[in-house]
Amino acid sequence: MTLTPSNVACVWGANGISGTAMIDLLVEQPRNEWSKIICISRRPTQLDVEDDRVHFISIDILQANVDEIVTELSKAGGESITHVYHYTYIEKKDEKELDQVNTILFQKALDATVKIAGKQIKCVLLQTGYKYYGVHKGGEYLASCPYTEDAPRHKGSNFYYIQEDLLKEYAEKNGWKYIITRPNIIIGVSRGNFMNFAVSLALYACIQKEKSQPLYFPGNEIAWNSIVDHSDALNNARFQLWSSTNDKIQNEIFNIHNGDEVKFRTLWPKIEKYFDFTPYKQKFNTQNDIKIGDIGILRLSLAKYMPENKDIWSRLAKRNELDESAFNYATWEFIDFVLGRTFDDHGDMTKARQYGWTTTVDTSECFIQCFDRLKKMDVIPFN
């Protein structure tokens, strides 16, 4: 590991669950290894860290030009950046707009990095995900499972492909090392950012509890019995820090998940227990027309159900003095997407293991820790 006092991290997407996890990890590192942590996000800081190495920049990357971004980086000492961690992402329902917006975000980050720090950069790490393997499209677009990092790209557009190609191009031109990591469903929470699976699932559980109804599994029977990888945000960050500072790892792409085999049929009862539900025997209707690889096969669409019950959430939030806005940021469509699939969603971690990554994380414990934190943040009630 080549780390000197001159090592400076730059975290793009600092307020999200992945960026927050990386910053939390970096501030735990010795000062003689990391002298500065520059954090960039559109919104003002939501971080719960007190460390004079942390410098926060609030700027709208889409609206700002590269020179304006460089000016802000310079104010924070960006000329000394050695390691870049990129997590920025904006959700758009239109696929063409999704590709365009997220390509712009990354290209501006790369251009600003070149201008401010140039060839002194040691590593740029880009986080993408399993959409690389076509999981969001299903059917003929799906890579063979378990997904391997060298899987052929599916036909059609995918902004991950554009981002990865950009990174390789910039890294070769500027002499940078690059690392690309592909996590799956990321478990975590950051203050003011509730756009993730675990938070949305917790809000659904609270609604069902308030209505004295069981915690119905909204998806189909195949999803209930299929393997689905989860990626704890802090575990991701640990792997990313380890791989980006490991001299033996050069210009590689890695799947990264918790390493345990997870099926909702075993995870769901633990979530029921946490929220004190009476165990419910899930009932599935036989659907003979379902094919392996289908998406959107649901018994209950939370994208429809939850807005219909928003008044119940408002009542619950007011009674318990909770952060009522959490409901507005929840990602019901994402839960529908995850639970409506009819295939295993599993990445091969052989490459990471071969390089020496041995960590395995208990996914159910990750959910419990996330729910506990939501209680402390007044997002869900203690009882």
Short mmCIF file of C-alpha atoms in Angstrom, two decimals:
data_model
loop_
_atom_site.label_atom_id
_atom_site.label_comp_id
_atom_site.label_asym_id
_atom_site.label_seq_id
_atom_site.Cartn_x
_atom_site.Cartn_y
_atom_site.Cartn_z
CA MET A 1 0.00 0.00 0.00
CA THR A 2 1.50 3.32 -1.08
CA LEU A 3 0.12 5.94 1.29
CA THR A 4 1.94 9.08 2.37
CA PRO A 5 0.79 12.26 4.16
CA SER A 6 0.14 13.73 0.72
CA ASN A 7 -2.81 11.40 0.06
CA VAL A 8 -5.99 13.39 -0.42
CA ALA A 9 -9.40 11.89 -1.18
CA CYS A 10 -12.08 13.51 -3.31
CA VAL A 11 -15.57 12.02 -2.86
CA TRP A 12 -18.19 12.90 -5.48
CA GLY A 13 -21.78 12.29 -4.33
CA ALA A 14 -20.86 12.87 -0.70
CA ASN A 15 -24.40 13.05 0.72
CA GLY A 16 -25.58 9.71 -0.67
CA ILE A 17 -25.37 6.44 1.25
CA SER A 18 -22.24 5.33 -0.62
CA GLY A 19 -20.44 8.65 -0.37
CA THR A 20 -21.33 9.00 3.30
CA ALA A 21 -20.03 5.50 4.04
CA MET A 22 -16.72 6.26 2.33
CA ILE A 23 -16.31 9.53 4.23
CA ASP A 24 -17.14 7.81 7.54
CA LEU A 25 -14.43 5.27 6.74
CA LEU A 26 -11.85 7.85 5.65
CA VAL A 27 -12.14 9.90 8.84
CA GLU A 28 -11.28 6.72 10.78
CA GLN A 29 -7.96 6.49 8.91
CA PRO A 30 -4.73 7.92 10.40
CA ARG A 31 -3.81 11.48 9.53
CA ASN A 32 -0.41 10.33 8.36
CA GLU A 33 -2.18 8.39 5.60
CA TRP A 34 -5.00 10.78 4.64
CA SER A 35 -4.36 14.49 5.14
CA LYS A 36 -7.54 15.84 3.52
CA ILE A 37 -10.99 14.63 2.44
CA ILE A 38 -12.76 16.81 -0.13
CA CYS A 39 -16.49 16.11 -0.38
CA ILE A 40 -18.72 17.22 -3.25
CA SER A 41 -22.52 17.17 -3.45
CA ARG A 42 -25.34 19.25 -4.89
CA ARG A 43 -27.00 19.71 -1.50
CA PRO A 44 -25.37 21.30 1.56
CA THR A 45 -23.61 18.86 3.84
CA GLN A 46 -25.67 16.23 5.63
CA LEU A 47 -22.60 14.59 7.17
CA ASP A 48 -22.33 13.70 10.85
CA VAL A 49 -18.55 14.05 11.03
CA GLU A 50 -16.34 16.45 12.94
CA ASP A 51 -12.88 16.33 11.43
CA ASP A 52 -10.83 19.29 10.21
CA ARG A 53 -9.61 17.20 7.28
CA VAL A 54 -13.10 17.27 5.76
CA HIS A 55 -13.79 20.06 3.26
CA PHE A 56 -17.33 20.15 1.84
CA ILE A 57 -18.25 21.68 -1.51
CA SER A 58 -21.92 22.22 -2.37
CA ILE A 59 -22.29 22.68 -6.13
CA ASP A 60 -24.76 21.60 -8.83
CA ILE A 61 -22.51 19.70 -11.21
CA LEU A 62 -25.12 19.66 -13.98
CA GLN A 63 -25.50 23.43 -13.96
CA ALA A 64 -21.87 24.40 -13.29
CA ASN A 65 -19.21 24.36 -15.98
CA VAL A 66 -15.88 22.62 -15.48
CA ASP A 67 -14.00 25.84 -14.68
CA GLU A 68 -16.52 26.71 -11.96
CA ILE A 69 -16.09 23.24 -10.46
CA VAL A 70 -12.31 23.60 -10.59
CA THR A 71 -12.53 26.97 -8.82
CA GLU A 72 -14.44 25.39 -5.93
CA LEU A 73 -12.03 22.47 -5.78
CA SER A 74 -9.10 24.88 -5.68
CA LYS A 75 -10.58 26.68 -2.67
CA ALA A 76 -10.53 23.32 -0.86
CA GLY A 77 -6.97 22.50 -1.89
CA GLY A 78 -7.95 20.26 -4.77
CA GLU A 79 -4.51 20.55 -6.38
CA SER A 80 -3.35 17.90 -3.90
CA ILE A 81 -6.02 15.28 -4.73
CA THR A 82 -4.57 11.78 -5.14
CA HIS A 83 -7.60 9.46 -4.93
CA VAL A 84 -11.04 10.03 -6.47
CA TYR A 85 -14.20 8.12 -5.42
CA HIS A 86 -17.18 8.70 -7.68
CA TYR A 87 -20.74 7.94 -6.50
CA THR A 88 -22.89 10.64 -8.10
CA TYR A 89 -26.14 9.43 -9.63
CA ILE A 90 -29.39 11.07 -10.69
CA GLU A 91 -32.48 8.95 -11.30
CA LYS A 92 -34.51 9.64 -14.45
CA LYS A 93 -37.43 7.56 -15.69
CA ASP A 94 -36.62 8.20 -19.35
CA GLU A 95 -33.71 5.94 -20.30
CA LYS A 96 -32.20 8.38 -22.79
CA GLU A 97 -32.27 11.19 -20.24
CA LEU A 98 -30.87 8.84 -17.56
CA ASP A 99 -27.90 8.01 -19.78
CA GLN A 100 -27.30 11.62 -20.75
CA VAL A 101 -27.47 13.13 -17.26
CA ASN A 102 -25.25 10.55 -15.59
CA THR A 103 -22.70 10.67 -18.39
CA ILE A 104 -22.47 14.45 -18.00
CA LEU A 105 -22.00 14.13 -14.23
CA PHE A 106 -19.09 11.75 -14.61
CA GLN A 107 -17.43 13.48 -17.55
CA LYS A 108 -17.43 16.82 -15.71
CA ALA A 109 -15.91 15.13 -12.66
CA LEU A 110 -13.17 13.65 -14.84
CA ASP A 111 -12.49 16.92 -16.66
CA ALA A 112 -12.32 18.83 -13.38
CA THR A 113 -10.00 16.19 -11.93
CA VAL A 114 -7.63 16.53 -14.90
CA LYS A 115 -7.60 20.32 -14.63
CA ILE A 116 -7.08 20.51 -10.87
CA ALA A 117 -4.75 17.58 -10.19
CA GLY A 118 -3.64 16.19 -13.57
CA LYS A 119 -1.26 13.28 -13.67
CA GLN A 120 -0.56 13.24 -9.92
CA ILE A 121 -3.81 11.29 -9.40
CA LYS A 122 -3.02 7.79 -8.15
CA CYS A 123 -6.45 6.18 -8.56
CA VAL A 124 -9.96 6.99 -9.73
CA LEU A 125 -12.64 4.63 -8.44
CA LEU A 126 -16.05 4.47 -10.12
CA GLN A 127 -19.02 2.71 -8.54
CA THR A 128 -21.49 1.27 -11.04
CA GLY A 129 -23.68 -1.77 -10.34
CA TYR A 130 -25.56 -4.83 -11.54
CA LYS A 131 -27.44 -2.85 -14.19
CA TYR A 132 -24.28 -3.56 -16.16
CA TYR A 133 -25.60 -7.13 -16.39
CA GLY A 134 -29.02 -6.11 -17.70
CA VAL A 135 -30.95 -6.84 -14.50
CA HIS A 136 -33.14 -3.76 -15.07
CA LYS A 137 -34.25 -5.07 -18.45
CA GLY A 138 -34.49 -8.82 -17.89
CA GLY A 139 -35.13 -11.42 -20.56
CA GLU A 140 -32.62 -11.52 -23.41
CA TYR A 141 -30.69 -8.60 -21.90
CA LEU A 142 -29.64 -10.60 -18.82
CA ALA A 143 -26.07 -11.81 -18.47
CA SER A 144 -25.52 -15.43 -17.44
CA CYS A 145 -25.80 -15.93 -13.69
CA PRO A 146 -23.65 -15.81 -11.64
CA TYR A 147 -22.53 -12.59 -13.29
CA THR A 148 -18.81 -12.27 -13.97
CA GLU A 149 -17.01 -8.99 -14.49
CA ASP A 150 -16.13 -9.90 -18.08
CA ALA A 151 -19.74 -10.65 -19.07
CA PRO A 152 -20.66 -9.44 -22.59
CA ARG A 153 -22.52 -6.15 -22.69
CA HIS A 154 -26.21 -6.31 -23.53
CA LYS A 155 -27.49 -4.63 -26.65
CA GLY A 156 -28.87 -1.11 -26.46
CA SER A 157 -27.93 1.78 -24.21
CA ASN A 158 -26.51 1.62 -20.69
CA PHE A 159 -24.80 4.63 -19.13
CA TYR A 160 -22.57 2.33 -17.07
CA TYR A 161 -20.95 1.27 -20.34
CA ILE A 162 -20.34 4.89 -21.28
CA GLN A 163 -18.94 5.73 -17.83
CA GLU A 164 -16.61 2.74 -17.73
CA ASP A 165 -15.28 3.50 -21.22
CA LEU A 166 -14.70 7.14 -20.26
CA LEU A 167 -12.78 6.14 -17.15
CA LYS A 168 -10.53 3.75 -19.05
CA GLU A 169 -9.85 6.42 -21.67
CA TYR A 170 -8.98 9.12 -19.12
CA ALA A 171 -6.91 6.72 -17.01
CA GLU A 172 -4.80 5.63 -19.98
CA LYS A 173 -4.29 9.20 -21.18
CA ASN A 174 -3.31 10.56 -17.75
CA GLY A 175 -1.48 7.58 -16.28
CA TRP A 176 -4.05 6.92 -13.55
CA LYS A 177 -4.90 3.59 -11.99
CA TYR A 178 -8.63 2.88 -12.15
CA ILE A 179 -10.93 0.63 -10.15
CA ILE A 180 -14.57 -0.09 -11.03
CA THR A 181 -16.83 -1.73 -8.46
CA ARG A 182 -20.26 -3.23 -9.12
CA PRO A 183 -22.37 -3.62 -5.98
CA ASN A 184 -26.01 -4.69 -6.02
CA ILE A 185 -28.79 -3.52 -3.66
CA ILE A 186 -26.95 -1.13 -1.34
CA ILE A 187 -27.95 -1.21 2.33
CA GLY A 188 -27.37 1.98 4.26
CA VAL A 189 -28.75 5.35 5.21
CA SER A 190 -27.54 8.91 5.19
CA ARG A 191 -29.17 11.93 6.78
CA GLY A 192 -31.64 13.59 4.46
CA ASN A 193 -31.26 10.90 1.81
CA PHE A 194 -33.89 8.18 2.00
CA MET A 195 -33.73 6.95 -1.61
CA ASN A 196 -32.84 3.32 -0.99
CA PHE A 197 -34.34 -0.13 -0.54
CA ALA A 198 -33.97 -0.53 3.24
CA VAL A 199 -35.54 2.82 4.12
CA SER A 200 -38.47 2.27 1.77
CA LEU A 201 -38.99 -1.23 3.16
CA ALA A 202 -39.00 0.16 6.71
CA LEU A 203 -41.67 2.72 5.82
CA TYR A 204 -43.81 -0.02 4.25
CA ALA A 205 -43.47 -2.07 7.44
CA CYS A 206 -44.54 0.92 9.54
CA ILE A 207 -47.65 1.43 7.41
CA GLN A 208 -48.62 -2.23 7.68
CA LYS A 209 -48.07 -2.16 11.43
CA GLU A 210 -50.20 0.95 11.77
CA LYS A 211 -52.98 -0.74 9.76
CA SER A 212 -52.67 -3.95 11.82
CA GLN A 213 -52.05 -5.89 8.63
CA PRO A 214 -49.42 -8.57 7.89
CA LEU A 215 -46.15 -7.72 6.20
CA TYR A 216 -47.18 -9.07 2.82
CA PHE A 217 -44.32 -9.86 0.45
CA PRO A 218 -45.23 -7.71 -2.55
CA GLY A 219 -43.35 -9.78 -5.12
CA ASN A 220 -43.82 -13.13 -6.82
CA GLU A 221 -42.98 -16.66 -5.71
CA ILE A 222 -39.88 -16.91 -7.90
CA ALA A 223 -38.48 -13.72 -6.36
CA TRP A 224 -39.29 -15.15 -2.92
CA ASN A 225 -37.09 -18.18 -3.61
CA SER A 226 -34.33 -16.61 -5.73
CA ILE A 227 -30.83 -15.57 -4.67
CA VAL A 228 -30.44 -11.80 -4.54
CA ASP A 229 -27.18 -10.11 -3.59
CA HIS A 230 -27.08 -7.19 -1.16
CA SER A 231 -24.17 -4.82 -0.65
CA ASP A 232 -23.69 -3.08 2.70
CA ALA A 233 -22.55 0.51 2.08
CA LEU A 234 -19.76 0.38 4.67
CA ASN A 235 -18.52 -2.98 3.41
CA ASN A 236 -18.47 -1.53 -0.11
CA ALA A 237 -16.43 1.43 1.14
CA ARG A 238 -13.95 -0.82 2.91
CA PHE A 239 -13.45 -2.85 -0.25
CA GLN A 240 -13.13 0.29 -2.35
CA LEU A 241 -10.56 1.87 -0.04
CA TRP A 242 -8.63 -1.41 0.12
CA SER A 243 -8.58 -1.97 -3.64
CA SER A 244 -7.82 1.65 -4.54
CA THR A 245 -4.74 1.73 -2.27
CA ASN A 246 -3.47 -1.79 -2.99
CA ASP A 247 -0.45 -1.66 -5.30
CA LYS A 248 -1.09 -5.24 -6.43
CA ILE A 249 -4.46 -4.24 -7.90
CA GLN A 250 -4.20 -2.24 -11.11
CA ASN A 251 -7.03 -1.28 -13.48
CA GLU A 252 -9.55 -3.89 -12.38
CA ILE A 253 -13.32 -4.33 -12.22
CA PHE A 254 -14.92 -6.12 -9.26
CA ASN A 255 -18.32 -7.39 -8.20
CA ILE A 256 -18.78 -6.55 -4.53
CA HIS A 257 -21.57 -7.83 -2.30
CA ASN A 258 -21.91 -9.10 1.25
CA GLY A 259 -20.81 -12.61 0.33
CA ASP A 260 -23.67 -14.48 2.00
CA GLU A 261 -26.43 -16.25 0.08
CA VAL A 262 -29.65 -14.29 0.55
CA LYS A 263 -33.18 -15.27 -0.39
CA PHE A 264 -36.22 -13.26 0.63
CA ARG A 265 -37.87 -16.39 2.02
CA THR A 266 -35.22 -16.37 4.80
CA LEU A 267 -34.68 -12.60 5.05
CA TRP A 268 -38.37 -11.59 5.24
CA PRO A 269 -39.17 -13.44 8.50
CA LYS A 270 -36.26 -11.61 10.18
CA ILE A 271 -37.69 -8.29 9.04
CA GLU A 272 -41.11 -9.38 10.35
CA LYS A 273 -39.52 -10.19 13.70
CA TYR A 274 -37.72 -6.85 13.91
CA PHE A 275 -40.96 -4.92 13.44
CA ASP A 276 -42.84 -7.30 15.76
CA PHE A 277 -45.20 -8.75 13.16
CA THR A 278 -46.94 -12.06 13.69
CA PRO A 279 -45.30 -14.43 11.18
CA TYR A 280 -47.42 -14.61 8.04
CA LYS A 281 -47.43 -17.56 5.64
CA GLN A 282 -47.06 -15.88 2.27
CA LYS A 283 -49.56 -17.01 -0.35
CA PHE A 284 -48.76 -16.92 -4.03
CA ASN A 285 -51.09 -17.32 -6.97
CA THR A 286 -49.89 -19.75 -9.60
CA GLN A 287 -49.10 -17.82 -12.77
CA ASN A 288 -48.38 -20.23 -15.58
CA ASP A 289 -47.44 -17.47 -18.01
CA ILE A 290 -44.42 -16.30 -15.95
CA LYS A 291 -41.07 -16.94 -17.58
CA ILE A 292 -37.64 -16.89 -15.96
CA GLY A 293 -36.20 -13.48 -16.77
CA ASP A 294 -39.49 -11.58 -16.53
CA ILE A 295 -39.67 -8.32 -14.58
CA GLY A 296 -42.56 -6.43 -13.00
CA ILE A 297 -44.41 -9.53 -11.73
CA LEU A 298 -46.00 -8.30 -8.49
CA ARG A 299 -48.82 -9.23 -6.13
CA LEU A 300 -48.80 -5.73 -4.69
CA SER A 301 -47.24 -2.68 -6.32
CA LEU A 302 -45.88 -0.40 -3.61
CA ALA A 303 -45.63 2.38 -6.19
CA LYS A 304 -49.44 2.35 -6.17
CA TYR A 305 -50.16 1.16 -2.64
CA MET A 306 -47.95 3.49 -0.63
CA PRO A 307 -49.18 6.82 -2.06
CA GLU A 308 -52.72 5.62 -1.33
CA ASN A 309 -51.69 5.29 2.33
CA LYS A 310 -49.73 8.52 2.69
CA ASP A 311 -52.30 9.94 5.11
CA ILE A 312 -51.63 7.00 7.43
CA TRP A 313 -47.91 7.79 7.33
CA SER A 314 -48.61 11.46 8.06
CA ARG A 315 -50.67 10.52 11.10
CA LEU A 316 -48.01 8.08 12.29
CA ALA A 317 -45.20 10.59 11.74
CA LYS A 318 -46.98 13.39 13.58
CA ARG A 319 -47.85 11.16 16.53
CA ASN A 320 -44.25 9.99 16.90
CA GLU A 321 -42.57 13.27 15.86
CA LEU A 322 -40.85 11.63 12.90
CA ASP A 323 -39.30 13.10 9.78
CA GLU A 324 -42.42 13.18 7.62
CA SER A 325 -40.44 14.05 4.48
CA ALA A 326 -38.87 10.57 4.38
CA PHE A 327 -41.99 9.31 2.62
CA ASN A 328 -41.49 11.74 -0.26
CA TYR A 329 -38.00 10.41 -1.00
CA ALA A 330 -38.77 6.71 -0.69
CA THR A 331 -38.22 4.61 -3.81
CA TRP A 332 -41.33 2.48 -4.17
CA GLU A 333 -40.57 1.85 -7.85
CA PHE A 334 -37.21 0.38 -6.87
CA ILE A 335 -38.82 -2.07 -4.42
CA ASP A 336 -41.27 -3.06 -7.15
CA PHE A 337 -38.31 -3.58 -9.48
CA VAL A 338 -36.38 -5.78 -7.03
CA LEU A 339 -39.32 -7.88 -5.87
CA GLY A 340 -40.99 -8.22 -9.26
CA ARG A 341 -38.18 -10.15 -10.93
CA THR A 342 -38.13 -13.85 -11.77
CA PHE A 343 -34.45 -14.72 -11.72
CA ASP A 344 -31.45 -15.11 -9.45
CA ASP A 345 -29.56 -11.82 -9.07
CA HIS A 346 -26.09 -12.99 -8.10
CA GLY A 347 -22.58 -11.85 -8.92
CA ASP A 348 -19.45 -14.00 -8.84
CA MET A 349 -16.90 -12.62 -6.35
CA THR A 350 -14.08 -14.98 -7.34
CA LYS A 351 -11.88 -12.16 -8.61
CA ALA A 352 -12.10 -10.17 -5.35
CA ARG A 353 -11.39 -13.33 -3.36
CA GLN A 354 -8.37 -14.15 -5.51
CA TYR A 355 -6.89 -10.74 -4.76
CA GLY A 356 -7.28 -11.40 -1.04
CA TRP A 357 -10.66 -9.97 -0.06
CA THR A 358 -12.04 -12.37 2.56
CA THR A 359 -14.82 -10.39 4.25
CA THR A 360 -18.36 -11.75 4.48
CA VAL A 361 -21.18 -9.70 5.98
CA ASP A 362 -24.51 -10.90 7.42
CA THR A 363 -27.13 -9.17 5.27
CA SER A 364 -29.93 -9.54 7.83
CA GLU A 365 -27.74 -7.82 10.43
CA CYS A 366 -27.09 -5.01 7.95
CA PHE A 367 -30.83 -4.42 7.65
CA ILE A 368 -31.26 -4.45 11.43
CA GLN A 369 -28.43 -1.95 11.89
CA CYS A 370 -29.98 0.25 9.23
CA PHE A 371 -33.40 0.12 10.90
CA ASP A 372 -31.82 0.93 14.28
CA ARG A 373 -30.16 3.97 12.77
CA LEU A 374 -33.45 5.11 11.22
CA LYS A 375 -34.99 5.07 14.69
CA LYS A 376 -32.19 7.26 16.04
CA MET A 377 -32.70 9.64 13.11
CA ASP A 378 -36.46 9.88 13.87
CA VAL A 379 -37.42 8.34 10.54
CA ILE A 380 -39.31 5.36 12.00
CA PRO A 381 -40.80 4.97 15.50
CA PHE A 382 -39.12 3.09 18.34
CA ASN A 383 -42.24 1.04 18.99
#
